[in-house]
mmCIF file of C-alpha atoms and ligand atoms in Angstrom:
data_model
loop_
_atom_site.group_PDB
_atom_site.id
_atom_site.type_symbol
_atom_site.label_atom_id
_atom_site.label_comp_id
_atom_site.label_asym_id
_atom_site.label_seq_id
_atom_site.Cartn_x
_atom_site.Cartn_y
_atom_site.Cartn_z
ATOM 1 C CA MET A 1 64.220 -15.839 41.292
ATOM 2 C CA SER A 2 63.875 -19.630 41.415
ATOM 3 C CA LEU A 3 66.789 -21.957 42.202
ATOM 4 C CA ILE A 4 66.557 -23.450 38.689
ATOM 5 C CA ALA A 5 66.884 -19.987 37.102
ATOM 6 C CA LEU A 6 69.849 -19.235 39.381
ATOM 7 C CA LEU A 7 71.644 -22.463 38.425
ATOM 8 C CA LEU A 8 70.949 -21.917 34.731
ATOM 9 C CA GLY A 9 72.261 -18.343 34.916
ATOM 10 C CA ALA A 10 75.370 -19.502 36.804
ATOM 11 C CA TYR A 11 75.949 -22.272 34.246
ATOM 12 C CA LEU A 12 75.752 -19.769 31.358
ATOM 13 C CA LEU A 13 78.081 -17.360 33.161
ATOM 14 C CA GLY A 14 80.579 -20.173 33.762
ATOM 15 C CA SER A 15 80.309 -21.179 30.108
ATOM 16 C CA ILE A 16 82.085 -18.018 28.895
ATOM 17 C CA PRO A 17 85.427 -19.441 27.640
ATOM 18 C CA PHE A 18 87.855 -16.678 28.601
ATOM 19 C CA ALA A 19 90.841 -18.522 27.081
ATOM 20 C CA ILE A 20 89.161 -18.309 23.673
ATOM 21 C CA VAL A 21 87.889 -14.747 24.205
ATOM 22 C CA THR A 22 91.274 -13.360 25.327
ATOM 23 C CA SER A 23 93.157 -15.284 22.621
ATOM 24 C CA LYS A 24 90.912 -13.671 20.003
ATOM 25 C CA LEU A 25 91.391 -10.251 21.646
ATOM 26 C CA PHE A 26 95.190 -10.634 21.564
ATOM 27 C CA GLY A 27 95.191 -12.092 18.034
ATOM 28 C CA LEU A 28 96.599 -15.429 19.272
ATOM 29 C CA GLU A 29 96.049 -18.929 17.967
ATOM 30 C CA ASP A 30 93.123 -20.880 19.419
ATOM 31 C CA PRO A 31 94.552 -22.610 22.573
ATOM 32 C CA ARG A 32 92.718 -25.813 21.633
ATOM 33 C CA ARG A 33 95.227 -26.149 18.762
ATOM 34 C CA TYR A 34 98.493 -26.184 20.731
ATOM 35 C CA GLY A 35 100.131 -27.442 23.938
ATOM 36 C CA SER A 36 97.711 -29.512 25.988
ATOM 37 C CA GLY A 37 94.808 -28.265 23.856
ATOM 38 C CA ASN A 38 93.092 -27.059 27.026
ATOM 39 C CA PRO A 39 91.245 -23.732 26.879
ATOM 40 C CA GLY A 40 92.741 -22.475 30.146
ATOM 41 C CA ALA A 41 95.277 -19.983 31.505
ATOM 42 C CA THR A 42 98.142 -22.513 31.790
ATOM 43 C CA ASN A 43 97.862 -23.405 28.124
ATOM 44 C CA VAL A 44 97.407 -19.793 26.973
ATOM 45 C CA LEU A 45 100.699 -19.069 28.814
ATOM 46 C CA ARG A 46 102.354 -21.551 26.418
ATOM 47 C CA SER A 47 101.611 -19.034 23.632
ATOM 48 C CA GLY A 48 104.206 -16.827 25.344
ATOM 49 C CA ASN A 49 101.689 -14.050 25.970
ATOM 50 C CA LYS A 50 101.625 -13.513 29.759
ATOM 51 C CA GLY A 51 98.976 -10.771 29.504
ATOM 52 C CA ALA A 52 96.517 -13.063 27.711
ATOM 53 C CA ALA A 53 97.200 -15.833 30.250
ATOM 54 C CA ALA A 54 96.660 -13.439 33.179
ATOM 55 C CA LEU A 55 93.420 -12.133 31.678
ATOM 56 C CA THR A 56 92.212 -15.715 31.147
ATOM 57 C CA LEU A 57 93.011 -16.563 34.754
ATOM 58 C CA ILE A 58 91.215 -13.474 36.069
ATOM 59 C CA GLY A 59 88.139 -13.944 33.855
ATOM 60 C CA ASP A 60 87.750 -17.654 34.626
ATOM 61 C CA CYS A 61 88.272 -16.988 38.328
ATOM 62 C CA LEU A 62 85.839 -14.054 38.437
ATOM 63 C CA LYS A 63 82.942 -15.952 36.894
ATOM 64 C CA GLY A 64 83.109 -18.588 39.663
ATOM 65 C CA TRP A 65 83.351 -15.903 42.316
ATOM 66 C CA LEU A 66 80.500 -13.882 40.797
ATOM 67 C CA ALA A 67 78.076 -16.829 40.630
ATOM 68 C CA VAL A 68 78.347 -17.472 44.387
ATOM 69 C CA TRP A 69 78.380 -13.768 45.291
ATOM 70 C CA ALA A 70 75.295 -12.995 43.173
ATOM 71 C CA ALA A 71 73.396 -15.962 44.648
ATOM 72 C CA SER A 72 74.113 -14.707 48.175
ATOM 73 C CA ARG A 73 73.086 -11.155 47.230
ATOM 74 C CA LEU A 74 69.825 -12.510 45.802
ATOM 75 C CA GLY A 75 69.017 -14.076 49.174
ATOM 76 C CA PHE A 76 69.835 -17.715 48.441
ATOM 77 C CA SER A 77 71.154 -19.881 51.293
ATOM 78 C CA PRO A 78 74.891 -20.678 51.609
ATOM 79 C CA LEU A 79 74.206 -24.195 50.230
ATOM 80 C CA GLU A 80 72.285 -22.801 47.244
ATOM 81 C CA ALA A 81 75.059 -20.250 46.674
ATOM 82 C CA SER A 82 77.671 -23.022 46.641
ATOM 83 C CA LEU A 83 75.484 -24.945 44.165
ATOM 84 C CA ALA A 84 75.493 -21.838 41.959
ATOM 85 C CA GLY A 85 79.299 -21.965 42.149
ATOM 86 C CA LEU A 86 79.233 -25.636 41.141
ATOM 87 C CA ALA A 87 76.935 -24.740 38.207
ATOM 88 C CA ALA A 88 79.400 -22.049 37.050
ATOM 89 C CA PHE A 89 82.269 -24.535 37.377
ATOM 90 C CA LEU A 90 80.333 -27.118 35.325
ATOM 91 C CA GLY A 91 79.587 -24.380 32.792
ATOM 92 C CA HIS A 92 83.331 -23.862 32.368
ATOM 93 C CA VAL A 93 84.055 -27.582 32.042
ATOM 94 C CA PHE A 94 81.054 -28.441 29.828
ATOM 95 C CA THR A 95 80.555 -25.095 28.127
ATOM 96 C CA VAL A 96 77.599 -24.806 25.813
ATOM 97 C CA PHE A 97 79.685 -22.428 23.648
ATOM 98 C CA LEU A 98 82.354 -25.077 22.808
ATOM 99 C CA ARG A 99 80.070 -28.066 22.192
ATOM 100 C CA PHE A 100 80.281 -28.996 25.901
ATOM 101 C CA ASN A 101 84.056 -29.465 25.662
ATOM 102 C CA GLY A 102 85.544 -26.791 27.924
ATOM 103 C CA GLY A 103 88.438 -26.455 30.319
ATOM 104 C CA LYS A 104 89.598 -28.238 33.458
ATOM 105 C CA GLY A 105 88.041 -25.751 35.872
ATOM 106 C CA VAL A 106 91.005 -24.825 38.075
ATOM 107 C CA ALA A 107 90.662 -21.009 37.966
ATOM 108 C CA THR A 108 86.853 -21.156 38.142
ATOM 109 C CA ALA A 109 87.028 -23.499 41.146
ATOM 110 C CA LEU A 110 89.388 -21.068 42.871
ATOM 111 C CA GLY A 111 86.889 -18.246 42.285
ATOM 112 C CA VAL A 112 84.087 -20.381 43.714
ATOM 113 C CA LEU A 113 86.179 -21.233 46.787
ATOM 114 C CA ALA A 114 87.091 -17.561 47.309
ATOM 115 C CA SER A 115 83.413 -16.649 47.328
ATOM 116 C CA VAL A 116 82.293 -19.584 49.501
ATOM 117 C CA ASP A 117 85.017 -19.097 52.121
ATOM 118 C CA GLY A 118 88.185 -17.017 51.850
ATOM 119 C CA GLN A 119 90.138 -19.250 54.246
ATOM 120 C CA VAL A 120 89.416 -22.379 52.188
ATOM 121 C CA ALA A 121 90.525 -20.533 49.038
ATOM 122 C CA ILE A 122 93.735 -19.242 50.654
ATOM 123 C CA LEU A 123 94.704 -22.693 51.915
ATOM 124 C CA CYS A 124 94.087 -24.255 48.477
ATOM 125 C CA ALA A 125 95.934 -21.407 46.735
ATOM 126 C CA LEU A 126 98.904 -21.956 49.070
ATOM 127 C CA VAL A 127 98.923 -25.677 48.255
ATOM 128 C CA TRP A 128 98.791 -24.805 44.524
ATOM 129 C CA LEU A 129 101.670 -22.314 44.874
ATOM 130 C CA ALA A 130 103.836 -24.667 46.944
ATOM 131 C CA VAL A 131 103.488 -27.545 44.450
ATOM 132 C CA ALA A 132 103.755 -25.259 41.397
ATOM 133 C CA PHE A 133 106.959 -23.621 42.628
ATOM 134 C CA THR A 134 108.612 -26.887 43.609
ATOM 135 C CA SER A 135 107.519 -29.026 40.624
ATOM 136 C CA ARG A 136 106.747 -26.427 37.882
ATOM 137 C CA TYR A 137 103.764 -28.649 36.973
ATOM 138 C CA SER A 138 100.493 -26.692 36.874
ATOM 139 C CA SER A 139 98.509 -29.932 36.746
ATOM 140 C CA ALA A 140 100.212 -31.457 39.815
ATOM 141 C CA ALA A 141 99.565 -28.196 41.676
ATOM 142 C CA ALA A 142 95.893 -28.223 40.645
ATOM 143 C CA LEU A 143 95.456 -31.887 41.615
ATOM 144 C CA SER A 144 97.016 -31.274 45.047
ATOM 145 C CA ALA A 145 94.890 -28.166 45.636
ATOM 146 C CA ALA A 146 91.743 -30.045 44.561
ATOM 147 C CA ALA A 147 92.515 -32.864 47.002
ATOM 148 C CA ALA A 148 93.003 -30.252 49.737
ATOM 149 C CA ALA A 149 89.701 -28.439 49.039
ATOM 150 C CA PRO A 150 87.260 -30.792 50.827
ATOM 151 C CA VAL A 151 89.684 -31.130 53.751
ATOM 152 C CA ALA A 152 90.000 -27.338 53.996
ATOM 153 C CA GLY A 153 86.197 -27.126 53.752
ATOM 154 C CA LEU A 154 85.788 -29.499 56.686
ATOM 155 C CA ILE A 155 88.352 -27.561 58.735
ATOM 156 C CA PHE A 156 86.931 -24.082 58.109
ATOM 157 C CA LEU A 157 83.219 -24.743 57.460
ATOM 158 C CA GLY A 158 82.661 -27.864 59.541
ATOM 159 C CA PRO A 159 80.604 -30.885 58.424
ATOM 160 C CA GLN A 160 77.927 -29.232 56.286
ATOM 161 C CA PRO A 161 76.406 -29.915 52.829
ATOM 162 C CA SER A 162 78.451 -27.148 51.144
ATOM 163 C CA VAL A 163 81.566 -29.263 51.776
ATOM 164 C CA LEU A 164 80.007 -32.046 49.680
ATOM 165 C CA VAL A 165 79.531 -29.496 46.880
ATOM 166 C CA LEU A 166 83.237 -28.591 47.130
ATOM 167 C CA ALA A 167 84.123 -32.307 47.107
ATOM 168 C CA ALA A 168 82.023 -32.846 43.951
ATOM 169 C CA MET A 169 83.797 -29.931 42.275
ATOM 170 C CA ALA A 170 87.192 -31.355 43.274
ATOM 171 C CA GLY A 171 86.175 -34.794 41.948
ATOM 172 C CA VAL A 172 85.225 -33.431 38.506
ATOM 173 C CA LEU A 173 88.413 -31.340 38.419
ATOM 174 C CA ILE A 174 90.595 -34.387 39.142
ATOM 175 C CA TRP A 175 88.708 -36.448 36.536
ATOM 176 C CA ARG A 176 89.308 -33.684 33.943
ATOM 177 C CA HIS A 177 93.041 -34.042 34.598
ATOM 178 C CA ALA A 178 93.107 -37.736 33.579
ATOM 179 C CA ALA A 179 95.367 -37.030 30.581
ATOM 180 C CA ASN A 180 97.654 -34.867 32.759
ATOM 181 C CA ILE A 181 97.902 -37.683 35.329
ATOM 182 C CA ARG A 182 98.905 -40.118 32.556
ATOM 183 C CA ARG A 183 101.566 -37.657 31.312
ATOM 184 C CA LEU A 184 102.842 -37.011 34.864
ATOM 185 C CA LEU A 185 103.241 -40.762 35.388
ATOM 186 C CA ALA A 186 104.957 -41.141 32.023
ATOM 187 C CA GLY A 187 107.253 -38.159 32.699
ATOM 188 C CA THR A 188 106.008 -36.295 29.599
ATOM 189 C CA GLU A 189 103.922 -33.561 31.235
ATOM 190 C CA GLY A 190 104.743 -29.997 30.165
ATOM 191 C CA ARG A 191 106.047 -27.562 32.762
ATOM 192 C CA ILE A 192 104.573 -24.127 33.488
ATOM 193 C CA GLY A 193 105.442 -21.744 30.665
ATOM 194 C CA GLY A 194 106.701 -24.618 28.504
ATOM 195 C CA SER A 195 106.476 -24.946 24.733
ATOM 196 C CA LYS A 196 103.398 -25.017 22.464
ATOM 197 C CA LYS A 197 104.399 -28.440 21.147
ATOM 198 C CA PRO A 198 101.398 -30.815 21.323
ATOM 199 C CA LYS A 199 101.676 -33.634 23.852
ATOM 200 C CA ALA A 200 100.978 -37.313 23.336
HETATM 201 O O1 LIG B 301 94.656 -25.311 34.852
HETATM 202 C C1 LIG B 301 94.809 -26.464 34.118
HETATM 203 C C2 LIG B 301 96.105 -27.107 34.536
HETATM 204 O O2 LIG B 301 95.931 -27.765 35.754
HETATM 205 C C3 LIG B 301 96.630 -28.044 33.503
HETATM 206 O O3 LIG B 301 96.675 -27.365 32.294
HETATM 207 O O4 LIG B 301 97.193 -27.046 29.927
HETATM 208 O O5 LIG B 301 98.785 -28.311 31.388
HETATM 209 O O6 LIG B 301 96.593 -29.328 30.776
HETATM 210 P P1 LIG B 301 97.345 -28.060 31.034
#
């Protein structure tokens, strides 16, 4: 298989919008119509259905993990495998199935990290948990974990090109949280498990 075919396959895999799929399965409203409007696990949780939110988290996480794992199994180098992870992440964020307007990529990025290096993923997950439990802001937790990802990559992988791939992923993730950052600064950001009320 060529690298282009791998990246295209990973992009399509990442494009599966699990928030929409699980919401349909559970008979819930489209998550793009309530809360933050984001098709992601945090927003699906605002529907009050924890099962649908958990399934969204698992599905979005798994597709990132699978892209990197499959690339490695197919004999691609660690750098090419991490690029496959980036392609899956970009598929989630710019999904072809939602007119290129997808999610923020947090769960998919975690899956990619878990497949690239378990230690990097654990450190980022711990940062996410620490900030989430203290602040109850999913976005602040995601932003902190994203900032930690390239640092964790440097610590556990050393200075190698895959770390730049992780940094690019973190950069896009932070950029996708621009509206969350504005709400955090304005004090209007919704907390984890908050209401479905749309935000300004
Ligand atoms: O996983 C996305 C999270 O960081 C923010 O979600 O719905 O509050 O914009 P949301």
